[in-house]
PDB file of C-alpha atoms and ligand atoms in Angstrom:
ATOM      1  CA  MET A   1    -153.477 143.952 183.940  1.00 98.00           C
ATOM      2  CA  GLN A   2    -150.323 143.654 182.173  1.00 98.00           C
ATOM      3  CA  ILE A   3    -148.005 141.156 182.483  1.00 98.00           C
ATOM      4  CA  PHE A   4    -143.732 141.904 182.916  1.00 98.00           C
ATOM      5  CA  LEU A   5    -141.133 139.379 183.078  1.00 98.00           C
ATOM      6  CA  ASP A   6    -138.786 140.369 186.005  1.00 98.00           C
ATOM      7  CA  THR A   7    -135.703 139.093 184.368  1.00 98.00           C
ATOM      8  CA  ALA A   8    -132.368 139.777 182.588  1.00 97.00           C
ATOM      9  CA  ILE A   9    -131.821 136.371 181.082  1.00 97.00           C
ATOM     10  CA  LEU A  10    -132.652 136.016 177.326  1.00 97.00           C
ATOM     11  CA  ASP A  11    -133.817 132.580 176.886  1.00 97.00           C
ATOM     12  CA  GLU A  12    -136.432 133.734 179.369  1.00 98.00           C
ATOM     13  CA  VAL A  13    -137.521 136.743 177.390  1.00 98.00           C
ATOM     14  CA  LYS A  14    -137.701 135.012 174.346  1.00 98.00           C
ATOM     15  CA  LYS A  15    -139.954 131.929 175.999  1.00 98.00           C
ATOM     16  CA  GLY A  16    -142.438 134.328 177.615  1.00 98.00           C
ATOM     17  CA  ALA A  17    -142.522 136.533 174.447  1.00 98.00           C
ATOM     18  CA  GLU A  18    -143.339 133.735 172.504  1.00 98.00           C
ATOM     19  CA  THR A  19    -146.588 133.306 174.467  1.00 98.00           C
ATOM     20  CA  GLY A  20    -147.744 136.084 173.180  1.00 98.00           C
ATOM     21  CA  LEU A  21    -148.762 137.206 176.882  1.00 98.00           C
ATOM     22  CA  VAL A  22    -145.896 139.559 177.831  1.00 98.00           C
ATOM     23  CA  ASP A  23    -146.153 143.332 178.132  1.00 98.00           C
ATOM     24  CA  GLY A  24    -142.862 144.286 179.049  1.00 98.00           C
ATOM     25  CA  CYS A  25    -139.599 143.480 181.400  1.00 98.00           C
ATOM     26  CA  THR A  26    -137.963 144.748 184.192  1.00 98.00           C
ATOM     27  CA  THR A  27    -134.250 144.603 185.260  1.00 97.00           C
ATOM     28  CA  ASN A  28    -132.405 145.602 187.955  1.00 95.00           C
ATOM     29  CA  PRO A  29    -128.443 145.278 189.268  1.00 94.00           C
ATOM     30  CA  THR A  30    -128.992 141.999 190.764  1.00 95.00           C
ATOM     31  CA  LEU A  31    -130.981 140.100 187.852  1.00 95.00           C
ATOM     32  CA  ALA A  32    -128.179 141.790 185.622  1.00 94.00           C
ATOM     33  CA  ALA A  33    -125.229 140.219 187.994  1.00 96.00           C
ATOM     34  CA  LYS A  34    -127.468 136.839 187.344  1.00 94.00           C
ATOM     35  CA  ALA A  35    -127.529 136.991 183.610  1.00 94.00           C
ATOM     36  CA  GLY A  36    -123.864 137.612 183.799  1.00 94.00           C
ATOM     37  CA  ARG A  37    -123.547 139.527 180.420  1.00 93.00           C
ATOM     38  CA  ASN A  38    -122.650 143.228 179.984  1.00 96.00           C
ATOM     39  CA  TYR A  39    -126.119 144.971 181.306  1.00 97.00           C
ATOM     40  CA  ASN A  40    -126.233 147.422 177.950  1.00 97.00           C
ATOM     41  CA  ASP A  41    -125.650 144.474 175.620  1.00 96.00           C
ATOM     42  CA  VAL A  42    -128.313 142.494 177.341  1.00 97.00           C
ATOM     43  CA  LEU A  43    -131.144 145.600 177.258  1.00 97.00           C
ATOM     44  CA  LYS A  44    -130.326 146.256 173.631  1.00 97.00           C
ATOM     45  CA  GLU A  45    -131.356 142.144 172.811  1.00 97.00           C
ATOM     46  CA  ILE A  46    -134.261 142.369 175.238  1.00 98.00           C
ATOM     47  CA  CYS A  47    -135.737 145.281 173.458  1.00 98.00           C
ATOM     48  CA  SER A  48    -135.210 143.639 170.466  1.00 97.00           C
ATOM     49  CA  ILE A  49    -137.887 141.233 171.677  1.00 98.00           C
ATOM     50  CA  VAL A  50    -140.382 142.441 173.761  1.00 97.00           C
ATOM     51  CA  LYS A  51    -141.995 145.467 172.105  1.00 95.00           C
ATOM     52  CA  GLY A  52    -143.469 147.108 175.279  1.00 98.00           C
ATOM     53  CA  PRO A  53    -141.275 149.141 178.146  1.00 98.00           C
ATOM     54  CA  VAL A  54    -138.225 147.440 179.662  1.00 98.00           C
ATOM     55  CA  SER A  55    -137.018 148.843 182.494  1.00 98.00           C
ATOM     56  CA  ALA A  56    -133.321 149.833 183.177  1.00 98.00           C
ATOM     57  CA  GLU A  57    -131.944 150.503 186.566  1.00 98.00           C
ATOM     58  CA  THR A  58    -129.165 153.477 187.270  1.00 98.00           C
ATOM     59  CA  VAL A  59    -127.113 153.106 189.975  1.00 98.00           C
ATOM     60  CA  SER A  60    -125.632 156.457 190.823  1.00 98.00           C
ATOM     61  CA  LEU A  61    -126.619 158.127 194.245  1.00 98.00           C
ATOM     62  CA  ASP A  62    -127.240 161.405 193.351  1.00 98.00           C
ATOM     63  CA  ALA A  63    -129.500 163.189 191.042  1.00 98.00           C
ATOM     64  CA  ASP A  64    -126.794 164.463 188.231  1.00 98.00           C
ATOM     65  CA  GLY A  65    -125.166 160.635 187.938  1.00 98.00           C
ATOM     66  CA  MET A  66    -128.907 159.172 187.574  1.00 98.00           C
ATOM     67  CA  VAL A  67    -130.010 161.562 184.499  1.00 98.00           C
ATOM     68  CA  LYS A  68    -126.296 160.706 182.954  1.00 98.00           C
ATOM     69  CA  GLU A  69    -127.113 156.980 183.309  1.00 98.00           C
ATOM     70  CA  GLY A  70    -130.783 157.324 182.397  1.00 98.00           C
ATOM     71  CA  ILE A  71    -129.775 159.605 178.938  1.00 98.00           C
ATOM     72  CA  ALA A  72    -127.454 157.127 178.323  1.00 98.00           C
ATOM     73  CA  PHE A  73    -129.772 154.346 178.493  1.00 98.00           C
ATOM     74  CA  SER A  74    -132.464 156.015 176.888  1.00 98.00           C
ATOM     75  CA  LYS A  75    -130.801 155.915 173.695  1.00 98.00           C
ATOM     76  CA  ILE A  76    -130.140 151.953 173.752  1.00 97.00           C
ATOM     77  CA  ALA A  77    -133.886 151.892 172.538  1.00 98.00           C
ATOM     78  CA  LYS A  78    -137.291 153.784 172.132  1.00 97.00           C
ATOM     79  CA  ASN A  79    -139.125 151.259 175.045  1.00 98.00           C
ATOM     80  CA  ILE A  80    -136.459 151.402 177.628  1.00 98.00           C
ATOM     81  CA  VAL A  81    -138.073 153.240 181.029  1.00 98.00           C
ATOM     82  CA  ILE A  82    -135.110 154.492 183.465  1.00 98.00           C
ATOM     83  CA  LYS A  83    -135.157 153.089 187.098  1.00 98.00           C
ATOM     84  CA  VAL A  84    -134.050 155.448 189.868  1.00 98.00           C
ATOM     85  CA  PRO A  85    -134.453 154.686 193.571  1.00 98.00           C
ATOM     86  CA  MET A  86    -137.235 156.514 195.666  1.00 98.00           C
ATOM     87  CA  THR A  87    -135.059 158.853 197.376  1.00 98.00           C
ATOM     88  CA  VAL A  88    -134.830 162.870 197.438  1.00 98.00           C
ATOM     89  CA  GLU A  89    -131.931 162.630 194.763  1.00 98.00           C
ATOM     90  CA  GLY A  90    -134.031 159.896 193.141  1.00 98.00           C
ATOM     91  CA  MET A  91    -137.211 162.205 192.685  1.00 98.00           C
ATOM     92  CA  LYS A  92    -134.644 165.052 191.686  1.00 98.00           C
ATOM     93  CA  ALA A  93    -133.938 163.053 188.693  1.00 98.00           C
ATOM     94  CA  CYS A  94    -137.461 161.621 188.257  1.00 98.00           C
ATOM     95  CA  GLN A  95    -138.934 165.325 187.605  1.00 98.00           C
ATOM     96  CA  ARG A  96    -135.297 166.113 185.170  1.00 98.00           C
ATOM     97  CA  LEU A  97    -135.342 162.938 183.019  1.00 98.00           C
ATOM     98  CA  THR A  98    -139.463 163.405 182.893  1.00 98.00           C
ATOM     99  CA  LYS A  99    -139.440 166.809 181.486  1.00 98.00           C
ATOM    100  CA  GLN A 100    -137.110 165.592 179.053  1.00 98.00           C
ATOM    101  CA  GLY A 101    -139.604 162.880 177.962  1.00 98.00           C
ATOM    102  CA  ILE A 102    -138.086 160.091 179.209  1.00 98.00           C
ATOM    103  CA  LYS A 103    -140.158 157.771 181.290  1.00 98.00           C
ATOM    104  CA  VAL A 104    -139.081 156.705 184.709  1.00 98.00           C
ATOM    105  CA  ASN A 105    -140.172 153.875 186.985  1.00 98.00           C
ATOM    106  CA  VAL A 106    -139.416 154.585 190.601  1.00 98.00           C
ATOM    107  CA  THR A 107    -137.994 151.498 192.096  1.00 98.00           C
ATOM    108  CA  LEU A 108    -137.877 150.290 196.127  1.00 98.00           C
ATOM    109  CA  ILE A 109    -141.084 151.577 196.989  1.00 98.00           C
ATOM    110  CA  PHE A 110    -142.531 150.313 200.189  1.00 98.00           C
ATOM    111  CA  SER A 111    -145.076 152.960 201.265  1.00 98.00           C
ATOM    112  CA  ALA A 112    -148.079 154.854 199.870  1.00 98.00           C
ATOM    113  CA  ASN A 113    -146.393 158.239 200.683  1.00 98.00           C
ATOM    114  CA  GLN A 114    -143.289 157.115 198.913  1.00 98.00           C
ATOM    115  CA  ALA A 115    -145.705 156.441 195.587  1.00 98.00           C
ATOM    116  CA  LEU A 116    -147.357 159.476 196.158  1.00 98.00           C
ATOM    117  CA  LEU A 117    -144.054 161.637 196.171  1.00 98.00           C
ATOM    118  CA  ALA A 118    -143.047 159.580 192.647  1.00 98.00           C
ATOM    119  CA  ALA A 119    -146.653 160.270 191.314  1.00 98.00           C
ATOM    120  CA  LYS A 120    -145.906 163.795 192.094  1.00 98.00           C
ATOM    121  CA  SER A 121    -142.464 163.732 190.566  1.00 98.00           C
ATOM    122  CA  GLY A 122    -143.943 162.665 187.549  1.00 98.00           C
ATOM    123  CA  ALA A 123    -143.265 158.782 187.461  1.00 98.00           C
ATOM    124  CA  PHE A 124    -144.449 156.843 184.511  1.00 98.00           C
ATOM    125  CA  PHE A 125    -144.422 153.586 186.783  1.00 98.00           C
ATOM    126  CA  VAL A 126    -144.158 153.321 190.670  1.00 98.00           C
ATOM    127  CA  SER A 127    -142.817 149.840 191.786  1.00 98.00           C
ATOM    128  CA  PRO A 128    -143.892 148.867 195.409  1.00 98.00           C
ATOM    129  CA  PHE A 129    -141.895 145.474 196.378  1.00 98.00           C
ATOM    130  CA  VAL A 130    -144.441 143.488 197.754  1.00 98.00           C
ATOM    131  CA  GLY A 131    -142.612 140.195 198.742  1.00 98.00           C
ATOM    132  CA  ARG A 132    -140.016 142.065 200.518  1.00 98.00           C
ATOM    133  CA  LEU A 133    -142.795 143.662 202.624  1.00 98.00           C
ATOM    134  CA  ASP A 134    -144.079 140.404 203.519  1.00 98.00           C
ATOM    135  CA  ASP A 135    -140.512 138.965 204.106  1.00 98.00           C
ATOM    136  CA  ILE A 136    -140.597 141.520 206.806  1.00 98.00           C
ATOM    137  CA  GLY A 137    -143.928 140.462 208.374  1.00 98.00           C
ATOM    138  CA  LYS A 138    -145.702 143.039 206.634  1.00 98.00           C
ATOM    139  CA  ILE A 139    -148.893 142.471 204.115  1.00 98.00           C
ATOM    140  CA  GLY A 140    -147.173 143.958 200.610  1.00 98.00           C
ATOM    141  CA  MET A 141    -150.385 144.113 198.781  1.00 98.00           C
ATOM    142  CA  ASP A 142    -151.927 146.334 201.577  1.00 98.00           C
ATOM    143  CA  VAL A 143    -149.530 148.652 200.273  1.00 98.00           C
ATOM    144  CA  VAL A 144    -150.760 148.462 196.658  1.00 98.00           C
ATOM    145  CA  ARG A 145    -154.265 148.980 197.782  1.00 98.00           C
ATOM    146  CA  GLU A 146    -153.276 152.272 199.487  1.00 98.00           C
ATOM    147  CA  ILE A 147    -151.282 153.507 196.442  1.00 98.00           C
ATOM    148  CA  LYS A 148    -154.115 152.416 194.299  1.00 98.00           C
ATOM    149  CA  GLN A 149    -156.492 154.798 196.843  1.00 98.00           C
ATOM    150  CA  VAL A 150    -154.166 157.676 196.536  1.00 98.00           C
ATOM    151  CA  TYR A 151    -153.884 157.472 192.965  1.00 98.00           C
ATOM    152  CA  GLY A 152    -157.537 157.151 192.487  1.00 98.00           C
ATOM    153  CA  ASN A 153    -158.257 160.213 194.610  1.00 98.00           C
ATOM    154  CA  TYR A 154    -156.006 162.366 193.049  1.00 97.00           C
ATOM    155  CA  LYS A 155    -156.143 160.940 189.509  1.00 95.00           C
ATOM    156  CA  PHE A 156    -152.425 160.656 189.159  1.00 98.00           C
ATOM    157  CA  LYS A 157    -151.723 158.702 185.702  1.00 98.00           C
ATOM    158  CA  THR A 158    -148.646 157.165 187.115  1.00 98.00           C
ATOM    159  CA  GLN A 159    -148.861 153.162 186.990  1.00 98.00           C
ATOM    160  CA  ILE A 160    -149.029 150.864 189.619  1.00 99.00           C
ATOM    161  CA  LEU A 161    -146.542 148.192 188.811  1.00 98.00           C
ATOM    162  CA  VAL A 162    -146.414 145.605 191.231  1.00 98.00           C
ATOM    163  CA  ALA A 163    -142.713 144.144 191.766  1.00 98.00           C
ATOM    164  CA  SER A 164    -140.734 141.374 194.141  1.00 98.00           C
ATOM    165  CA  VAL A 165    -143.659 138.878 193.397  1.00 98.00           C
ATOM    166  CA  ARG A 166    -142.801 135.889 194.497  1.00 98.00           C
ATOM    167  CA  ASN A 167    -145.839 133.591 193.481  1.00 98.00           C
ATOM    168  CA  PRO A 168    -148.848 133.488 191.505  1.00 98.00           C
ATOM    169  CA  ILE A 169    -151.438 134.599 194.680  1.00 98.00           C
ATOM    170  CA  HIS A 170    -149.210 137.486 194.424  1.00 98.00           C
ATOM    171  CA  VAL A 171    -150.356 138.178 190.976  1.00 98.00           C
ATOM    172  CA  LEU A 172    -154.126 137.390 191.626  1.00 98.00           C
ATOM    173  CA  ASP A 173    -153.993 139.764 194.521  1.00 98.00           C
ATOM    174  CA  ALA A 174    -152.409 142.321 192.289  1.00 98.00           C
ATOM    175  CA  ALA A 175    -155.330 141.945 189.646  1.00 98.00           C
ATOM    176  CA  LYS A 176    -157.927 142.088 192.445  1.00 98.00           C
ATOM    177  CA  ILE A 177    -156.863 145.467 193.451  1.00 98.00           C
ATOM    178  CA  GLY A 178    -156.618 146.603 190.064  1.00 98.00           C
ATOM    179  CA  ALA A 179    -152.683 147.008 189.724  1.00 98.00           C
ATOM    180  CA  ASP A 180    -151.747 148.127 186.259  1.00 98.00           C
ATOM    181  CA  ILE A 181    -149.107 145.470 185.859  1.00 98.00           C
ATOM    182  CA  ALA A 182    -147.191 142.654 187.723  1.00 98.00           C
ATOM    183  CA  THR A 183    -143.333 141.826 186.983  1.00 98.00           C
ATOM    184  CA  MET A 184    -142.966 138.297 187.640  1.00 98.00           C
ATOM    185  CA  PRO A 185    -140.024 135.879 187.585  1.00 98.00           C
ATOM    186  CA  TYR A 186    -140.512 133.536 184.553  1.00 98.00           C
ATOM    187  CA  SER A 187    -140.775 130.503 186.923  1.00 98.00           C
ATOM    188  CA  VAL A 188    -144.193 132.373 188.300  1.00 98.00           C
ATOM    189  CA  PHE A 189    -145.263 133.192 185.063  1.00 98.00           C
ATOM    190  CA  GLU A 190    -145.306 129.550 184.334  1.00 98.00           C
ATOM    191  CA  GLN A 191    -147.003 128.542 187.391  1.00 98.00           C
ATOM    192  CA  LEU A 192    -149.838 130.839 185.745  1.00 98.00           C
ATOM    193  CA  PHE A 193    -150.460 128.221 183.160  1.00 98.00           C
ATOM    194  CA  MET A 194    -150.848 125.478 185.307  1.00 97.00           C
ATOM    195  CA  HIS A 195    -153.583 123.581 186.869  1.00 98.00           C
ATOM    196  CA  THR A 196    -153.712 119.611 188.069  1.00 98.00           C
ATOM    197  CA  LEU A 197    -157.218 119.467 186.984  1.00 98.00           C
ATOM    198  CA  THR A 198    -155.945 120.891 183.759  1.00 98.00           C
ATOM    199  CA  ASP A 199    -153.397 118.101 183.173  1.00 98.00           C
ATOM    200  CA  ALA A 200    -155.908 115.579 184.500  1.00 98.00           C
ATOM    201  CA  GLY A 201    -158.554 116.647 181.928  1.00 98.00           C
ATOM    202  CA  ILE A 202    -155.998 116.432 179.104  1.00 98.00           C
ATOM    203  CA  LYS A 203    -155.216 112.980 179.940  1.00 98.00           C
ATOM    204  CA  LYS A 204    -158.882 111.542 180.393  1.00 98.00           C
ATOM    205  CA  PHE A 205    -159.459 113.445 177.054  1.00 98.00           C
ATOM    206  CA  LEU A 206    -156.636 111.633 175.444  1.00 98.00           C
ATOM    207  CA  GLU A 207    -157.590 108.497 177.056  1.00 98.00           C
ATOM    208  CA  ASP A 208    -161.010 108.698 175.686  1.00 98.00           C
ATOM    209  CA  TRP A 209    -160.183 109.606 172.374  1.00 97.00           C
ATOM    210  CA  GLU A 210    -158.503 106.226 172.124  1.00 96.00           C
ATOM    211  CA  LYS A 211    -161.813 104.638 172.587  1.00 97.00           C
ATOM    212  CA  VAL A 212    -163.497 106.649 169.959  1.00 97.00           C
ATOM    213  CA  PRO A 213    -164.208 104.405 166.752  1.00 95.00           C
ATOM    214  CA  LYS A 214    -161.640 105.636 163.734  1.00 91.00           C
ATOM    215  CA  LYS A 215    -162.309 105.153 160.346  1.00 89.00           C
ATOM    216  CA  ARG A 216    -160.279 102.673 158.393  1.00 78.00           C
TER     217      ARG A 216
HETATM  218  O1  LIG B 301    -139.005 143.927 190.728  1.00 94.61           O
HETATM  219  C1  LIG B 301    -138.048 143.709 191.897  1.00 94.61           C
HETATM  220  C2  LIG B 301    -137.508 142.419 192.077  1.00 94.61           C
HETATM  221  O2  LIG B 301    -136.458 141.825 191.218  1.00 94.61           O
HETATM  222  C3  LIG B 301    -137.368 142.333 193.336  1.00 94.61           C
HETATM  223  O3  LIG B 301    -137.585 140.949 193.850  1.00 94.61           O
HETATM  224  O4  LIG B 301    -137.641 138.889 194.819  1.00 94.61           O
HETATM  225  O5  LIG B 301    -135.304 140.150 195.421  1.00 94.61           O
HETATM  226  O6  LIG B 301    -137.309 140.953 196.108  1.00 94.61           O
HETATM  227  P1  LIG B 301    -137.149 140.044 194.961  1.00 94.61           P
END
């Protein structure tokens, strides 16, 4: 499974990239606001650090506006992917951008039917928001499982990008289901490395190493 960082904070992108384990990056207007810098500048810098796909989100509500924004974003770097929302206008924009060879990530997906429409519209990525479904008492991962089944039935090439990931269990569940990608906050990425037994093991090995006779 590929790992993307869901952030527009450059320090996090740099630290993530240095591990050699980050395959791409996703951003949205909320994350751009948190970064507090010009969105285009941030995207350009992320694309210079991360060689894999970097998602940039449009904010227009009509297809014409989304296509215009998408074309402008796509000029920033070759690895930019355009995020459009799961709406009728979003699907029109997805089809138009895809026809122009621009990759699209359909975002704000909360059902397998929505994912079906996105795939039929030629989406490169579809982003089910698991955490937000959990927030309203639904099981977000059930939707991911359903999308996986539907896409398998029809051999859709659209990749399932699990989003709104809040914890390592979301990452594990996404991997168990066979999702293509999980995008996560840097804090969740860091948690994936950690285990108290690993820390305790290192401590014990270092203590025991001190007891090993050393040559003078
Ligand atoms: O990838 C989408 C993500 O940024 C939304 O996450 O935690 O705001 O639901 P969250």
